[in-house]
Structure formats: C-alpha cells, structure tokens
Amino acid sequence: MPKRLLIVAHAPSPNTRRLREAAEQGARHPEIEGLEVIVKPPLEAGPEDVLGCDAILLGTTENLGYMSGALKDFFDRSYYEVLEQTQGLPCALYVRAGHDGTGTRRAVESITTGLRWRWAQEPLILRGEWQESFTDQVEELAMAMAAGLEAGVL
C-alpha cells in the first residue's frame, strides 16, 4: 500500500489557491513514486483523512493574527478523534501572512504539540506583499515532505 500525504490547505483567494496547487505539484513530483497525495480544503477534511495518512501538510492564511477559521474548524472536528492514534505524525505548515505570521504559527504549533505530531520541517511563513517566489517555496516544502515520506525518513 502506498504511503499517503494529506494536504489540508485553506485557499480563499487566487494567490492562496496558487499556493495549494504548488503544494500539490511539489508532492506529485514525477521522480517521487509510490506516494498517494490527497488534497482537501479544511472544511472538507476530517479525522478519517488524518487517520488514513502517513504525513500531513497544513496551509493557512493569517487571519487577525491567527490561523484561518476553516483550519481551526478542521482541528476542532478532528482533535480528539485522532489524539491517541496519530502521535508522531510528521507534519509541516505554510502560512500566507500579510503581517508577520507569528500568532498563526504559534496557534498551529500549540495544537500540533497537543496532538504530539512531529515537525518534518520548520513552518514556512510567507510574509508581506505577494511574491512570485512564494509558490516555489511551497512547492519545495511539499516536495521535501513527499520525498522524505517516500524514502522512509519521515
């Protein structure tokens, strides 16, 4: 059975949709084989998705210094159902932050710490005005996660 990478990313704007697409493109890199990639918006993802994955990549906007309400809803619906069964799950995060992203990062880290998930990489904070390089950075993040999962190091 192939390993499964779950991407749960909030994408309310054209630019954040580009980030989600970049994450999927990176995870589906042609040189990475034997990996199933599932991409869902937070309001459609649930505990069954988390229980069925081998690693998770989270994407969110910074909303009033916090994660998106959609990602918070995903955690609210999933937390207790996955708490005991997903300890050690490799995770990563990207934040599209209009400001500094600190509060958003801290909020997600607080939840993932409670879940005892393991950071595969430092959270990626995409700060300030939109830059075309943001898509490349998210693609590289997802590619690294997928490659690590495929290689068995995550």
mmCIF file with all atom_site columns, C-alpha atoms in Angstrom, residues 29-118:
data_model
loop_
_atom_site.group_PDB
_atom_site.id
_atom_site.type_symbol
_atom_site.label_atom_id
_atom_site.label_alt_id
_atom_site.label_comp_id
_atom_site.label_asym_id
_atom_site.label_entity_id
_atom_site.label_seq_id
_atom_site.pdbx_PDB_ins_code
_atom_site.Cartn_x
_atom_site.Cartn_y
_atom_site.Cartn_z
_atom_site.occupancy
_atom_site.B_iso_or_equiv
_atom_site.pdbx_formal_charge
_atom_site.auth_seq_id
_atom_site.auth_comp_id
_atom_site.auth_asym_id
_atom_site.auth_atom_id
_atom_site.pdbx_PDB_model_num
ATOM 1  C CA . HIS A 1 29  ? 6.851   15.450 -8.450  1.00 0.00 ? 29  HIS A CA 1
ATOM 2  C CA . PRO A 1 30  ? 7.429   12.883 -11.206 1.00 0.00 ? 30  PRO A CA 1
ATOM 3  C CA . GLU A 1 31  ? 10.549  11.475 -9.531  1.00 0.00 ? 31  GLU A CA 1
ATOM 4  C CA . ILE A 1 32  ? 8.610   10.650 -6.367  1.00 0.00 ? 32  ILE A CA 1
ATOM 5  C CA . GLU A 1 33  ? 6.857   7.333  -6.757  1.00 0.00 ? 33  GLU A CA 1
ATOM 6  C CA . GLY A 1 34  ? 4.747   5.120  -4.576  1.00 0.00 ? 34  GLY A CA 1
ATOM 7  C CA . LEU A 1 35  ? 3.030   8.014  -2.831  1.00 0.00 ? 35  LEU A CA 1
ATOM 8  C CA . GLU A 1 36  ? -0.634  8.911  -2.781  1.00 0.00 ? 36  GLU A CA 1
ATOM 9  C CA . VAL A 1 37  ? -1.375  12.625 -2.416  1.00 0.00 ? 37  VAL A CA 1
ATOM 10 C CA . ILE A 1 38  ? -4.739  13.759 -1.063  1.00 0.00 ? 38  ILE A CA 1
ATOM 11 C CA . VAL A 1 39  ? -5.583  17.478 -1.215  1.00 0.00 ? 39  VAL A CA 1
ATOM 12 C CA . LYS A 1 40  ? -8.563  18.834 0.695   1.00 0.00 ? 40  LYS A CA 1
ATOM 13 C CA . PRO A 1 41  ? -9.795  22.175 1.939   1.00 0.00 ? 41  PRO A CA 1
ATOM 14 C CA . PRO A 1 42  ? -10.057 22.226 5.743   1.00 0.00 ? 42  PRO A CA 1
ATOM 15 C CA . LEU A 1 43  ? -13.856 22.273 5.740   1.00 0.00 ? 43  LEU A CA 1
ATOM 16 C CA . GLU A 1 44  ? -13.900 19.017 3.732   1.00 0.00 ? 44  GLU A CA 1
ATOM 17 C CA . ALA A 1 45  ? -11.119 17.221 5.619   1.00 0.00 ? 45  ALA A CA 1
ATOM 18 C CA . GLY A 1 46  ? -11.783 15.319 8.798   1.00 0.00 ? 46  GLY A CA 1
ATOM 19 C CA . PRO A 1 47  ? -10.430 12.820 11.275  1.00 0.00 ? 47  PRO A CA 1
ATOM 20 C CA . GLU A 1 48  ? -10.768 9.903  8.855   1.00 0.00 ? 48  GLU A CA 1
ATOM 21 C CA . ASP A 1 49  ? -8.380  11.685 6.481   1.00 0.00 ? 49  ASP A CA 1
ATOM 22 C CA . VAL A 1 50  ? -5.823  12.214 9.248   1.00 0.00 ? 50  VAL A CA 1
ATOM 23 C CA . LEU A 1 51  ? -6.135  8.620  10.439  1.00 0.00 ? 51  LEU A CA 1
ATOM 24 C CA . GLY A 1 52  ? -5.525  7.433  6.869   1.00 0.00 ? 52  GLY A CA 1
ATOM 25 C CA . CYS A 1 53  ? -2.386  9.462  6.167   1.00 0.00 ? 53  CYS A CA 1
ATOM 26 C CA . ASP A 1 54  ? 1.308   8.984  6.872   1.00 0.00 ? 54  ASP A CA 1
ATOM 27 C CA . ALA A 1 55  ? 2.151   12.714 6.937   1.00 0.00 ? 55  ALA A CA 1
ATOM 28 C CA . ILE A 1 56  ? 0.229   15.987 6.767   1.00 0.00 ? 56  ILE A CA 1
ATOM 29 C CA . LEU A 1 57  ? 0.989   19.366 5.216   1.00 0.00 ? 57  LEU A CA 1
ATOM 30 C CA . LEU A 1 58  ? -1.120  22.240 6.531   1.00 0.00 ? 58  LEU A CA 1
ATOM 31 C CA . GLY A 1 59  ? -1.664  25.526 4.741   1.00 0.00 ? 59  GLY A CA 1
ATOM 32 C CA . THR A 1 60  ? -3.438  28.574 6.109   1.00 0.00 ? 60  THR A CA 1
ATOM 33 C CA . THR A 1 61  ? -3.840  32.273 5.790   1.00 0.00 ? 61  THR A CA 1
ATOM 34 C CA . GLU A 1 62  ? -3.082  34.598 8.669   1.00 0.00 ? 62  GLU A CA 1
ATOM 35 C CA . ASN A 1 63  ? -6.434  35.933 9.874   1.00 0.00 ? 63  ASN A CA 1
ATOM 36 C CA . LEU A 1 64  ? -6.280  38.590 12.575  1.00 0.00 ? 64  LEU A CA 1
ATOM 37 C CA . GLY A 1 65  ? -3.008  37.122 13.822  1.00 0.00 ? 65  GLY A CA 1
ATOM 38 C CA . TYR A 1 66  ? -4.433  33.598 13.937  1.00 0.00 ? 66  TYR A CA 1
ATOM 39 C CA . MET A 1 67  ? -4.981  30.632 11.617  1.00 0.00 ? 67  MET A CA 1
ATOM 40 C CA . SER A 1 68  ? -7.969  30.653 9.288   1.00 0.00 ? 68  SER A CA 1
ATOM 41 C CA . GLY A 1 69  ? -11.319 29.770 10.818  1.00 0.00 ? 69  GLY A CA 1
ATOM 42 C CA . ALA A 1 70  ? -11.526 26.880 8.358   1.00 0.00 ? 70  ALA A CA 1
ATOM 43 C CA . LEU A 1 71  ? -8.286  25.308 9.613   1.00 0.00 ? 71  LEU A CA 1
ATOM 44 C CA . LYS A 1 72  ? -9.381  25.874 13.233  1.00 0.00 ? 72  LYS A CA 1
ATOM 45 C CA . ASP A 1 73  ? -12.663 24.120 12.393  1.00 0.00 ? 73  ASP A CA 1
ATOM 46 C CA . PHE A 1 74  ? -10.694 21.174 10.944  1.00 0.00 ? 74  PHE A CA 1
ATOM 47 C CA . PHE A 1 75  ? -8.730  20.884 14.198  1.00 0.00 ? 75  PHE A CA 1
ATOM 48 C CA . ASP A 1 76  ? -11.894 21.263 16.303  1.00 0.00 ? 76  ASP A CA 1
ATOM 49 C CA . ARG A 1 77  ? -13.594 18.394 14.453  1.00 0.00 ? 77  ARG A CA 1
ATOM 50 C CA . SER A 1 78  ? -10.540 16.136 14.361  1.00 0.00 ? 78  SER A CA 1
ATOM 51 C CA . TYR A 1 79  ? -8.516  16.701 17.526  1.00 0.00 ? 79  TYR A CA 1
ATOM 52 C CA . TYR A 1 80  ? -9.997  14.225 19.981  1.00 0.00 ? 80  TYR A CA 1
ATOM 53 C CA . GLU A 1 81  ? -10.726 11.587 17.361  1.00 0.00 ? 81  GLU A CA 1
ATOM 54 C CA . VAL A 1 82  ? -7.074  11.435 16.260  1.00 0.00 ? 82  VAL A CA 1
ATOM 55 C CA . LEU A 1 83  ? -5.322  12.354 19.518  1.00 0.00 ? 83  LEU A CA 1
ATOM 56 C CA . GLU A 1 84  ? -4.280  8.885  20.653  1.00 0.00 ? 84  GLU A CA 1
ATOM 57 C CA . GLN A 1 85  ? -3.770  7.367  17.214  1.00 0.00 ? 85  GLN A CA 1
ATOM 58 C CA . THR A 1 86  ? -1.583  9.879  15.371  1.00 0.00 ? 86  THR A CA 1
ATOM 59 C CA . GLN A 1 87  ? 1.172   10.667 17.829  1.00 0.00 ? 87  GLN A CA 1
ATOM 60 C CA . GLY A 1 88  ? 4.422   11.152 15.940  1.00 0.00 ? 88  GLY A CA 1
ATOM 61 C CA . LEU A 1 89  ? 2.645   12.033 12.665  1.00 0.00 ? 89  LEU A CA 1
ATOM 62 C CA . PRO A 1 90  ? 5.068   14.056 10.527  1.00 0.00 ? 90  PRO A CA 1
ATOM 63 C CA . CYS A 1 91  ? 3.661   17.498 9.771   1.00 0.00 ? 91  CYS A CA 1
ATOM 64 C CA . ALA A 1 92  ? 4.622   20.745 8.105   1.00 0.00 ? 92  ALA A CA 1
ATOM 65 C CA . LEU A 1 93  ? 2.960   24.127 7.738   1.00 0.00 ? 93  LEU A CA 1
ATOM 66 C CA . TYR A 1 94  ? 2.935   27.075 5.404   1.00 0.00 ? 94  TYR A CA 1
ATOM 67 C CA . VAL A 1 95  ? 1.318   30.375 6.335   1.00 0.00 ? 95  VAL A CA 1
ATOM 68 C CA . ARG A 1 96  ? 0.386   33.136 3.917   1.00 0.00 ? 96  ARG A CA 1
ATOM 69 C CA . ALA A 1 97  ? 0.889   36.061 6.270   1.00 0.00 ? 97  ALA A CA 1
ATOM 70 C CA . GLY A 1 98  ? 0.098   39.637 5.417   1.00 0.00 ? 98  GLY A CA 1
ATOM 71 C CA . HIS A 1 99  ? 1.976   40.644 8.549   1.00 0.00 ? 99  HIS A CA 1
ATOM 72 C CA . ASP A 1 100 ? 4.467   38.521 10.478  1.00 0.00 ? 100 ASP A CA 1
ATOM 73 C CA . GLY A 1 101 ? 2.646   35.192 10.902  1.00 0.00 ? 101 GLY A CA 1
ATOM 74 C CA . THR A 1 102 ? 3.885   34.731 14.475  1.00 0.00 ? 102 THR A CA 1
ATOM 75 C CA . GLY A 1 103 ? 0.458   34.306 16.078  1.00 0.00 ? 103 GLY A CA 1
ATOM 76 C CA . THR A 1 104 ? -0.652  31.928 13.365  1.00 0.00 ? 104 THR A CA 1
ATOM 77 C CA . ARG A 1 105 ? 2.439   29.791 13.702  1.00 0.00 ? 105 ARG A CA 1
ATOM 78 C CA . ARG A 1 106 ? 2.148   29.742 17.489  1.00 0.00 ? 106 ARG A CA 1
ATOM 79 C CA . ALA A 1 107 ? -1.531  28.720 17.346  1.00 0.00 ? 107 ALA A CA 1
ATOM 80 C CA . VAL A 1 108 ? -0.899  25.807 14.970  1.00 0.00 ? 108 VAL A CA 1
ATOM 81 C CA . GLU A 1 109 ? 2.184   24.718 16.930  1.00 0.00 ? 109 GLU A CA 1
ATOM 82 C CA . SER A 1 110 ? 0.140   24.703 20.137  1.00 0.00 ? 110 SER A CA 1
ATOM 83 C CA . ILE A 1 111 ? -2.411  22.326 18.615  1.00 0.00 ? 111 ILE A CA 1
ATOM 84 C CA . THR A 1 112 ? 0.147   20.060 16.960  1.00 0.00 ? 112 THR A CA 1
ATOM 85 C CA . THR A 1 113 ? 2.105   19.906 20.219  1.00 0.00 ? 113 THR A CA 1
ATOM 86 C CA . GLY A 1 114 ? -1.046  18.720 21.986  1.00 0.00 ? 114 GLY A CA 1
ATOM 87 C CA . LEU A 1 115 ? -1.509  16.091 19.282  1.00 0.00 ? 115 LEU A CA 1
ATOM 88 C CA . ARG A 1 116 ? 2.171   15.148 19.666  1.00 0.00 ? 116 ARG A CA 1
ATOM 89 C CA . TRP A 1 117 ? 2.757   15.471 15.943  1.00 0.00 ? 117 TRP A CA 1
ATOM 90 C CA . ARG A 1 118 ? 6.366   15.741 14.804  1.00 0.00 ? 118 ARG A CA 1
#
